[in-house]
CSV table of C-alpha atoms and ligand atoms in Angstrom, one decimal:
chain,number,residue,atom,x,y,z
A,86,MET,CA,-20.1,2.2,-15.5
A,87,ALA,CA,-20.2,1.9,-11.7
A,88,ALA,CA,-17.8,4.1,-9.8
A,89,PRO,CA,-14.6,2.3,-8.6
A,90,LEU,CA,-14.6,1.1,-4.9
A,91,LEU,CA,-12.0,3.7,-4.2
A,92,GLU,CA,-10.7,6.5,-6.3
A,93,VAL,CA,-7.8,8.7,-5.3
A,94,ASP,CA,-7.6,11.6,-7.7
A,95,ASP,CA,-4.7,14.1,-8.0
A,96,LEU,CA,-4.2,14.1,-4.3
A,97,ARG,CA,-1.9,16.8,-2.9
A,98,VAL,CA,-0.5,16.9,0.6
A,99,GLU,CA,2.1,19.2,2.2
A,100,PHE,CA,3.9,19.2,5.5
A,101,GLY,CA,5.5,22.3,7.1
A,102,THR,CA,5.4,26.0,6.1
A,103,GLY,CA,7.4,28.6,4.2
A,104,PRO,CA,10.8,27.5,2.9
A,105,GLU,CA,10.4,24.3,5.0
A,106,THR,CA,7.4,23.2,3.0
A,107,ALA,CA,7.7,19.6,1.9
A,108,SER,CA,5.3,18.5,-1.0
A,109,VAL,CA,4.8,15.0,0.2
A,110,LEU,CA,2.0,14.1,-2.3
A,111,ASN,CA,2.2,15.8,-5.7
A,112,GLY,CA,-0.9,14.6,-7.5
A,113,VAL,CA,-1.4,11.0,-6.6
A,114,SER,CA,-4.1,9.1,-8.5
A,115,TYR,CA,-5.1,5.5,-8.2
A,116,HIS,CA,-8.2,3.4,-8.0
A,117,VAL,CA,-9.2,0.0,-6.6
A,118,ASP,CA,-12.1,-2.0,-7.9
A,119,GLU,CA,-14.3,-4.3,-5.8
A,120,GLY,CA,-12.5,-7.6,-5.1
A,121,GLU,CA,-9.3,-6.4,-6.6
A,122,THR,CA,-5.7,-6.3,-5.1
A,123,LEU,CA,-3.8,-3.1,-5.9
A,124,ALA,CA,-0.1,-3.1,-4.8
A,125,VAL,CA,1.3,0.3,-4.1
A,126,LEU,CA,5.1,0.0,-4.5
A,127,GLY,CA,7.8,2.5,-3.8
A,128,GLU,CA,10.9,3.2,-1.7
A,129,SER,CA,10.6,4.4,1.9
A,130,GLY,CA,9.4,8.1,1.9
A,131,SER,CA,7.6,8.1,-1.4
A,132,GLY,CA,4.3,8.9,0.2
A,133,LYS,CA,2.6,5.5,0.3
A,134,SER,CA,1.5,5.8,4.0
A,135,VAL,CA,0.5,9.4,3.8
A,136,THR,CA,-1.8,8.6,0.8
A,137,ALA,CA,-3.3,5.7,2.8
A,138,GLN,CA,-3.8,7.9,5.9
A,139,THR,CA,-5.5,10.5,3.8
A,140,VAL,CA,-7.8,7.9,2.4
A,141,MET,CA,-8.7,6.6,5.9
A,142,GLY,CA,-9.1,10.1,7.3
A,143,ILE,CA,-6.4,9.6,9.9
A,144,LEU,CA,-3.7,12.0,8.5
A,145,ASP,CA,-2.6,14.4,11.3
A,146,THR,CA,-3.6,17.9,10.1
A,147,PRO,CA,-1.5,19.8,11.3
A,148,PRO,CA,1.3,19.1,10.6
A,149,GLY,CA,-0.1,17.7,7.3
A,150,ARG,CA,-2.2,19.8,4.9
A,151,ILE,CA,-4.4,18.5,2.1
A,152,THR,CA,-4.0,21.1,-0.6
A,153,GLY,CA,-5.9,19.4,-3.5
A,154,GLY,CA,-7.5,16.5,-5.1
A,155,ALA,CA,-10.2,14.0,-4.2
A,156,VAL,CA,-10.8,10.7,-2.4
A,157,ARG,CA,-14.0,9.0,-3.5
A,158,PHE,CA,-15.4,5.8,-1.9
A,159,ARG,CA,-18.1,4.3,-4.2
A,160,GLY,CA,-18.3,7.8,-5.8
A,161,GLU,CA,-18.8,9.6,-2.4
A,162,GLU,CA,-16.3,12.5,-1.9
A,163,LEU,CA,-14.6,11.9,1.5
A,164,LEU,CA,-12.3,15.0,1.7
A,165,GLY,CA,-14.4,17.5,3.5
A,166,ALA,CA,-17.0,15.0,4.6
A,167,ALA,CA,-18.2,15.4,8.2
A,168,PRO,CA,-15.9,13.7,10.8
A,169,GLU,CA,-18.9,11.5,12.0
A,170,ARG,CA,-19.3,10.2,8.5
A,171,ARG,CA,-15.5,9.4,8.3
A,172,ARG,CA,-15.6,7.7,11.6
A,173,LEU,CA,-18.6,5.6,10.5
A,174,LEU,CA,-16.8,4.6,7.3
A,175,ARG,CA,-13.7,3.6,9.2
A,176,GLY,CA,-14.1,0.0,10.2
A,177,GLU,CA,-17.5,-0.5,8.5
A,178,SER,CA,-16.4,0.3,5.0
A,179,MET,CA,-12.7,0.6,5.0
A,180,ALA,CA,-10.1,-0.6,7.5
A,181,MET,CA,-6.3,-0.4,7.7
A,182,ILE,CA,-3.6,-2.6,9.2
A,183,PHE,CA,-0.1,-1.5,10.0
A,184,GLN,CA,3.5,-2.8,9.9
A,185,ASP,CA,3.8,-2.9,13.6
A,186,ALA,CA,1.0,-5.0,15.1
A,187,LEU,CA,2.5,-4.8,18.6
A,188,SER,CA,2.2,-1.0,18.9
A,189,ALA,CA,-1.3,-1.1,17.2
A,190,LEU,CA,-2.6,-3.6,19.9
A,191,ASN,CA,-3.1,-2.4,23.5
A,192,PRO,CA,-0.8,-4.4,25.8
A,193,VAL,CA,-3.1,-4.3,28.8
A,194,TYR,CA,-6.1,-5.9,27.2
A,195,THR,CA,-6.5,-9.4,25.9
A,196,VAL,CA,-6.6,-9.9,22.2
A,197,GLY,CA,-10.1,-11.1,22.4
A,198,PHE,CA,-11.3,-8.1,24.4
A,199,GLN,CA,-9.9,-5.8,21.8
A,200,ILE,CA,-11.7,-7.5,19.0
A,201,ALA,CA,-14.9,-7.9,21.0
A,202,GLU,CA,-15.0,-4.2,21.7
A,203,GLN,CA,-16.0,-3.5,18.2
A,204,PHE,CA,-18.9,-5.9,18.3
A,205,ARG,CA,-20.0,-4.4,21.6
A,206,PHE,CA,-19.7,-0.7,20.7
A,207,ARG,CA,-20.6,-0.8,17.1
A,208,ARG,CA,-23.0,-3.7,16.9
A,209,GLY,CA,-24.5,-3.4,20.4
A,210,MET,CA,-23.7,-7.0,21.3
A,211,SER,CA,-23.5,-8.4,24.9
A,212,ARG,CA,-20.0,-9.0,26.3
A,213,ARG,CA,-20.5,-12.7,25.9
A,214,ASP,CA,-21.8,-12.7,22.3
A,215,ALA,CA,-19.0,-10.3,21.3
A,216,MET,CA,-16.4,-12.6,22.8
A,217,ALA,CA,-17.9,-15.5,20.9
A,218,ARG,CA,-17.6,-13.4,17.7
A,219,ALA,CA,-14.0,-12.6,18.6
A,220,VAL,CA,-13.3,-16.3,18.7
A,221,GLU,CA,-14.8,-16.7,15.3
A,222,MET,CA,-12.7,-13.9,14.0
A,223,LEU,CA,-9.5,-15.6,15.3
A,224,ASP,CA,-10.6,-18.7,13.6
A,225,LEU,CA,-11.2,-16.8,10.4
A,226,VAL,CA,-7.5,-15.7,10.4
A,227,ARG,CA,-6.4,-19.3,11.0
A,228,ILE,CA,-5.2,-18.9,14.6
A,229,PRO,CA,-5.1,-22.4,16.1
A,230,SER,CA,-7.0,-23.0,19.4
A,231,ALA,CA,-8.8,-19.7,19.0
A,232,ALA,CA,-11.0,-20.3,22.1
A,233,GLN,CA,-7.9,-20.3,24.3
A,234,ARG,CA,-5.9,-17.7,22.5
A,235,VAL,CA,-8.6,-15.2,22.6
A,236,LYS,CA,-7.9,-14.8,26.4
A,237,GLU,CA,-4.2,-14.1,25.9
A,238,TYR,CA,-2.4,-10.8,25.8
A,239,PRO,CA,-0.6,-9.4,22.7
A,240,HIS,CA,2.8,-10.2,24.1
A,241,GLN,CA,1.9,-13.9,24.3
A,242,PHE,CA,1.4,-13.9,20.5
A,243,SER,CA,4.3,-14.3,18.0
A,244,GLY,CA,4.8,-11.6,15.4
A,245,GLY,CA,2.9,-13.5,12.8
A,246,MET,CA,0.0,-14.3,15.1
A,247,ARG,CA,-0.2,-10.7,16.2
A,248,GLN,CA,-0.5,-9.6,12.6
A,249,ARG,CA,-3.2,-12.2,12.2
A,250,ALA,CA,-5.0,-10.7,15.2
A,251,MET,CA,-4.7,-7.3,13.7
A,252,ILE,CA,-6.3,-8.6,10.5
A,253,ALA,CA,-9.1,-10.1,12.5
A,254,MET,CA,-9.7,-6.8,14.2
A,255,SER,CA,-9.7,-4.9,11.0
A,256,LEU,CA,-12.2,-7.3,9.4
A,257,ALA,CA,-14.6,-7.4,12.4
A,258,LEU,CA,-17.1,-5.0,10.9
A,259,ASP,CA,-16.8,-6.5,7.4
A,260,PRO,CA,-15.2,-3.6,5.5
A,261,GLU,CA,-15.3,-3.6,1.7
A,262,LEU,CA,-11.8,-2.2,1.5
A,263,LEU,CA,-8.7,-3.2,3.4
A,264,ILE,CA,-5.5,-1.2,3.3
A,265,ALA,CA,-2.5,-3.2,4.5
A,266,ASP,CA,0.5,-0.9,5.1
A,267,GLU,CA,3.7,-3.0,4.9
A,268,PRO,CA,1.9,-5.7,6.9
A,269,THR,CA,4.8,-8.2,6.7
A,270,THR,CA,7.9,-6.0,6.9
A,271,ALA,CA,8.7,-6.9,10.5
A,272,LEU,CA,8.2,-10.7,9.9
A,273,ASP,CA,10.5,-13.4,8.6
A,274,VAL,CA,10.2,-14.6,5.0
A,275,THR,CA,8.2,-17.7,5.7
A,276,VAL,CA,5.7,-15.8,7.9
A,277,GLN,CA,5.5,-13.0,5.3
A,278,ALA,CA,4.4,-15.5,2.7
A,279,GLN,CA,1.8,-17.0,5.0
A,280,ILE,CA,0.3,-13.5,5.8
A,281,MET,CA,0.2,-12.6,2.1
A,282,GLU,CA,-1.6,-15.9,1.4
A,283,LEU,CA,-4.1,-15.2,4.2
A,284,LEU,CA,-4.8,-11.7,3.0
A,285,ASP,CA,-5.3,-13.0,-0.6
A,286,GLU,CA,-7.7,-15.7,0.6
A,287,LEU,CA,-9.7,-13.4,2.8
A,288,ARG,CA,-10.0,-10.9,-0.1
A,289,ARG,CA,-11.3,-13.6,-2.3
A,290,GLU,CA,-13.7,-15.1,0.3
A,291,ARG,CA,-15.1,-11.7,1.2
A,292,GLY,CA,-14.9,-9.9,-2.2
A,293,MET,CA,-13.0,-7.1,-0.6
A,294,GLY,CA,-10.8,-4.6,-2.4
A,295,LEU,CA,-7.3,-4.8,-1.0
A,296,ILE,CA,-4.5,-2.2,-1.1
A,297,LEU,CA,-1.1,-3.8,-0.3
A,298,ILE,CA,1.5,-1.2,0.4
A,299,THR,CA,5.1,-2.3,0.1
A,300,HIS,CA,8.6,-1.3,-0.7
A,301,ASP,CA,9.4,-4.9,-1.8
A,302,LEU,CA,8.1,-6.0,-5.2
A,303,GLY,CA,9.0,-9.6,-4.3
A,304,VAL,CA,6.4,-9.7,-1.5
A,305,VAL,CA,3.4,-8.8,-3.7
A,306,ALA,CA,4.5,-10.4,-7.0
A,307,GLU,CA,2.1,-13.3,-6.6
A,308,VAL,CA,-1.0,-11.6,-5.3
A,309,ALA,CA,-1.3,-8.2,-7.0
A,310,ASP,CA,-3.8,-7.7,-9.8
A,311,ARG,CA,-2.5,-4.2,-10.5
A,312,ILE,CA,0.5,-2.3,-9.3
A,313,ALA,CA,0.9,1.4,-8.8
A,314,VAL,CA,4.6,2.6,-8.5
A,315,MET,CA,5.2,5.7,-6.4
A,316,TYR,CA,8.2,8.0,-6.5
A,317,ALA,CA,8.6,11.3,-4.7
A,318,GLY,CA,4.9,11.7,-4.0
A,319,ARG,CA,3.7,10.8,-7.5
A,320,ILE,CA,2.5,7.7,-9.2
A,321,VAL,CA,5.1,7.1,-12.0
A,322,GLU,CA,3.6,3.9,-13.4
A,323,GLN,CA,0.4,1.9,-13.0
A,324,THR,CA,-0.8,-1.2,-14.8
A,325,ASP,CA,-1.8,-4.8,-14.4
A,326,ALA,CA,0.9,-7.0,-12.8
A,327,ALA,CA,1.6,-9.0,-15.9
A,328,SER,CA,2.2,-6.0,-18.0
A,329,LEU,CA,4.4,-4.4,-15.4
A,330,TYR,CA,6.7,-7.4,-15.4
A,331,ALA,CA,6.7,-7.9,-19.1
A,332,HIS,CA,6.8,-4.2,-20.2
A,333,PRO,CA,8.0,-2.0,-17.4
A,334,ALA,CA,7.8,1.5,-18.9
A,335,HIS,CA,9.5,3.6,-16.2
A,336,PRO,CA,13.2,3.3,-15.5
A,337,TYR,CA,12.3,3.5,-11.8
A,338,THR,CA,10.1,0.4,-12.0
A,339,ARG,CA,12.8,-1.4,-13.8
A,340,GLY,CA,15.2,-0.4,-11.0
A,341,LEU,CA,12.8,-1.8,-8.4
A,342,MET,CA,12.6,-5.1,-10.4
A,343,ASP,CA,16.4,-5.3,-10.6
A,344,SER,CA,16.8,-4.8,-6.8
A,345,VAL,CA,14.7,-7.8,-5.6
A,346,PRO,CA,15.8,-11.5,-5.8
A,347,ARG,CA,12.7,-12.8,-7.5
A,348,VAL,CA,14.5,-13.6,-10.7
A,349,ASP,CA,12.2,-16.3,-11.9
A,350,ASP,CA,9.0,-14.3,-11.5
A,351,LEU,CA,10.3,-11.1,-12.8
A,352,GLY,CA,11.4,-12.3,-16.2
A,353,ARG,CA,15.2,-12.0,-15.8
A,354,GLY,CA,17.5,-14.9,-16.1
A,355,ALA,CA,18.0,-17.1,-13.1
A,356,GLY,CA,20.9,-15.9,-11.0
A,357,ALA,CA,20.8,-12.4,-12.4
A,358,PRO,CA,22.7,-10.1,-9.9
A,359,LEU,CA,20.8,-7.7,-7.7
A,360,ARG,CA,21.3,-4.2,-8.6
A,361,PRO,CA,20.1,-1.6,-6.2
A,362,ILE,CA,19.0,1.7,-7.7
A,363,PRO,CA,21.9,4.2,-7.5
A,364,GLY,CA,21.4,7.3,-5.4
A,365,LEU,CA,18.6,8.3,-3.0
A,366,PRO,CA,15.1,9.7,-3.4
A,367,PRO,CA,15.0,13.5,-3.5
A,368,SER,CA,14.3,15.6,-0.5
A,369,LEU,CA,10.6,16.5,-0.7
A,370,SER,CA,11.3,20.2,0.1
A,371,ALA,CA,13.6,20.3,-3.0
A,372,ILE,CA,12.2,18.1,-5.7
A,373,PRO,CA,14.4,18.4,-8.8
A,374,ASN,CA,13.1,20.2,-11.9
A,375,GLY,CA,11.8,18.2,-14.8
A,376,CYS,CA,11.5,14.5,-14.1
A,377,PRO,CA,11.9,14.0,-10.3
A,378,PHE,CA,13.8,10.7,-11.1
A,379,HIS,CA,16.3,12.3,-13.5
A,380,PRO,CA,19.3,12.5,-11.0
A,381,ARG,CA,19.1,8.7,-10.6
A,382,CYS,CA,18.2,7.8,-14.1
A,383,ALA,CA,20.8,6.4,-16.5
A,384,TYR,CA,18.6,7.3,-19.5
A,385,ALA,CA,18.1,11.0,-18.6
A,386,VAL,CA,18.6,13.5,-21.4
A,387,ASP,CA,18.0,17.3,-21.7
A,388,VAL,CA,14.3,17.1,-21.9
A,389,CYS,CA,14.2,15.1,-18.6
A,390,THR,CA,15.7,18.0,-16.7
A,391,ASP,CA,13.5,20.6,-18.3
A,392,GLU,CA,10.0,19.0,-18.5
A,393,VAL,CA,8.0,17.1,-16.0
A,394,PRO,CA,6.7,14.0,-17.7
A,395,PRO,CA,3.0,13.7,-17.1
A,396,LEU,CA,1.4,10.4,-16.1
A,397,ARG,CA,-0.2,9.4,-19.4
A,398,GLU,CA,-1.8,6.4,-21.0
A,399,ILE,CA,0.7,4.3,-23.1
A,400,GLY,CA,-1.5,1.2,-23.6
A,401,ALA,CA,-4.8,-0.2,-22.4
A,402,GLY,CA,-4.8,0.6,-18.6
A,403,HIS,CA,-1.1,1.2,-18.6
A,404,ARG,CA,0.0,4.6,-17.5
A,405,ALA,CA,3.5,5.9,-17.0
A,406,ALA,CA,5.3,9.2,-16.3
A,407,CYS,CA,8.4,9.1,-18.4
A,408,HIS,CA,9.1,10.9,-21.7
A,409,PHE,CA,10.3,7.6,-23.3
A,410,ALA,CA,7.7,5.3,-21.7
A,411,GLU,CA,6.6,3.7,-25.0
A,412,ARG,CA,10.1,2.9,-26.0
A,413,PHE,CA,11.0,1.3,-22.6
A,414,ALA,CA,7.8,-0.7,-22.5
A,415,ALA,CA,8.4,-2.0,-26.0
A,416,GLU,CA,12.0,-3.1,-25.1
A,417,GLY,CA,10.7,-5.2,-22.2
A,418,PRO,CA,12.8,-6.3,-19.2
A,419,ASP,CA,15.8,-7.5,-21.3
A,420,ARG,CA,16.9,-3.9,-21.8
A,421,PRO,CA,20.2,-3.3,-20.0
A,422,ALA,CA,19.7,-2.5,-16.3
A,423,THR,CA,20.2,1.1,-15.2
A,424,GLN,CA,23.5,0.4,-13.6
A,425,GLU,CA,24.9,-1.4,-16.7
A,426,VAL,CA,24.1,1.7,-18.7
A,427,ILE,CA,25.8,3.9,-16.1
A,428,SER,CA,29.0,1.8,-16.1
A,429,ARG,CA,29.4,1.8,-19.9
B,1226,LIG,N1,3.9,13.7,10.5
B,1226,LIG,C1,4.7,14.1,9.6
B,1226,LIG,N2,5.4,15.3,9.6
B,1226,LIG,C2,6.3,15.6,8.7
B,1226,LIG,N3,6.6,14.9,7.6
B,1226,LIG,C3,6.0,13.7,7.5
B,1226,LIG,C4,5.0,13.3,8.4
B,1226,LIG,N4,4.5,12.1,8.0
B,1226,LIG,C5,5.2,11.8,6.8
B,1226,LIG,N5,6.0,12.8,6.5
B,1226,LIG,C6,6.9,12.9,5.3
B,1226,LIG,O1,6.2,12.5,4.2
B,1226,LIG,C7,7.0,11.7,3.3
B,1226,LIG,C8,6.2,10.5,2.9
B,1226,LIG,O2,6.1,9.7,4.0
B,1226,LIG,P1,5.3,8.3,4.0
B,1226,LIG,O3,4.0,8.4,3.3
B,1226,LIG,O4,5.3,7.8,5.4
B,1226,LIG,O5,6.3,7.4,3.1
B,1226,LIG,P2,6.3,5.8,2.8
B,1226,LIG,O6,5.1,5.3,3.4
B,1226,LIG,O7,6.2,5.7,1.3
B,1226,LIG,O8,7.5,5.3,3.3
B,1226,LIG,C9,8.3,11.4,4.1
B,1226,LIG,O9,9.3,12.2,3.5
B,1226,LIG,C10,8.0,11.8,5.5
B,1226,LIG,O10,9.1,12.4,6.1
B,1227,LIG,S1,11.7,11.1,-18.1
B,1227,LIG,FE1,13.9,10.9,-18.4
B,1227,LIG,S2,14.8,10.9,-16.4
B,1227,LIG,FE2,12.6,10.5,-16.1
B,1227,LIG,S3,12.5,8.3,-16.0
B,1227,LIG,FE3,12.2,8.9,-18.2
B,1227,LIG,S4,14.2,8.8,-19.1
B,1227,LIG,FE4,14.5,8.8,-16.9
B,1228,LIG,MG1,5.0,3.9,5.0
């Protein structure tokens, strides 16, 4: 079988030194196949962005330190690869867009100039040809009147249009993998949906692999093929989207489902109340013993505080890191929500 497009294998990253050391990634593993959308879901601080930055080769080291694991692109090991190789892969093979398009764009250059730069410097095109390609790229991301807008500055674009421009820039060199790190968080709900739809269409048209990073399951519900759920620097559950909704195996996944208002899609009755997960994620310099989720888990018993549940296969392509994963998966989403159990 061909290697996956991208494979992250037991990735470990720390920040800081001595007693201040924070284990930010504690063995993260996921993969993305060609043409597939993987959603990486988890609360803020769970390590989603650090994983993506390590994949892209843009993690700041120091203060970050990669202490173990592998990142393979089409089977090629990237950790430890020469910096020139990583630079070449960035843009050509893998690209990333960020939540804040305004700070990612340079305010003093036109949007068109910034897109055209890539064609000039990495494709050796003339200024004029590169600008013509920039117009095509703005067209591709459905920006109306692209030939005019290409001459405008980032501040003349709305938030949604800026994010489209960022997508155009990231796709200029035709990457096989696009990582979108909370690309719609700063946008209003209607624009969020439009950007998600655009990313989904572009992925299909270009056969790209897409990693959608989000803290909001509602945003990715309709476009994700598979979902990897992160907690405290680990993947705690990973499976195809349909199984995740029908058979969530980890109480944390269930908690995330209960805290978003997409009742119809997520298998709960219409009008089911929102129930945020109680408590906060642990400090990464003091991760609890046993299951890192146990202080917030209504189902925790003795074994949960003693033994770390490994991420293990509980069904075809369904992996979960909970001692009772099989039982929870079998019960499906009708099992009482975490907070109902707590309040009994
Ligand atoms: N440059 C940095 N220096 C120190 N700690 C960092 C740095 N970048 C990220 N972290 C820590 O790593 C953890 C994971 O961060 P991140 O991957 O950005 O989370 P997420 O994207 O899931 O919200 C956080 O606790 C954060 O404080
Ligand atoms: S292992 Fe225990 S504490 Fe952790 S999620 Fe499962 S039931 Fe909850
Ligand atoms: Mg992040």
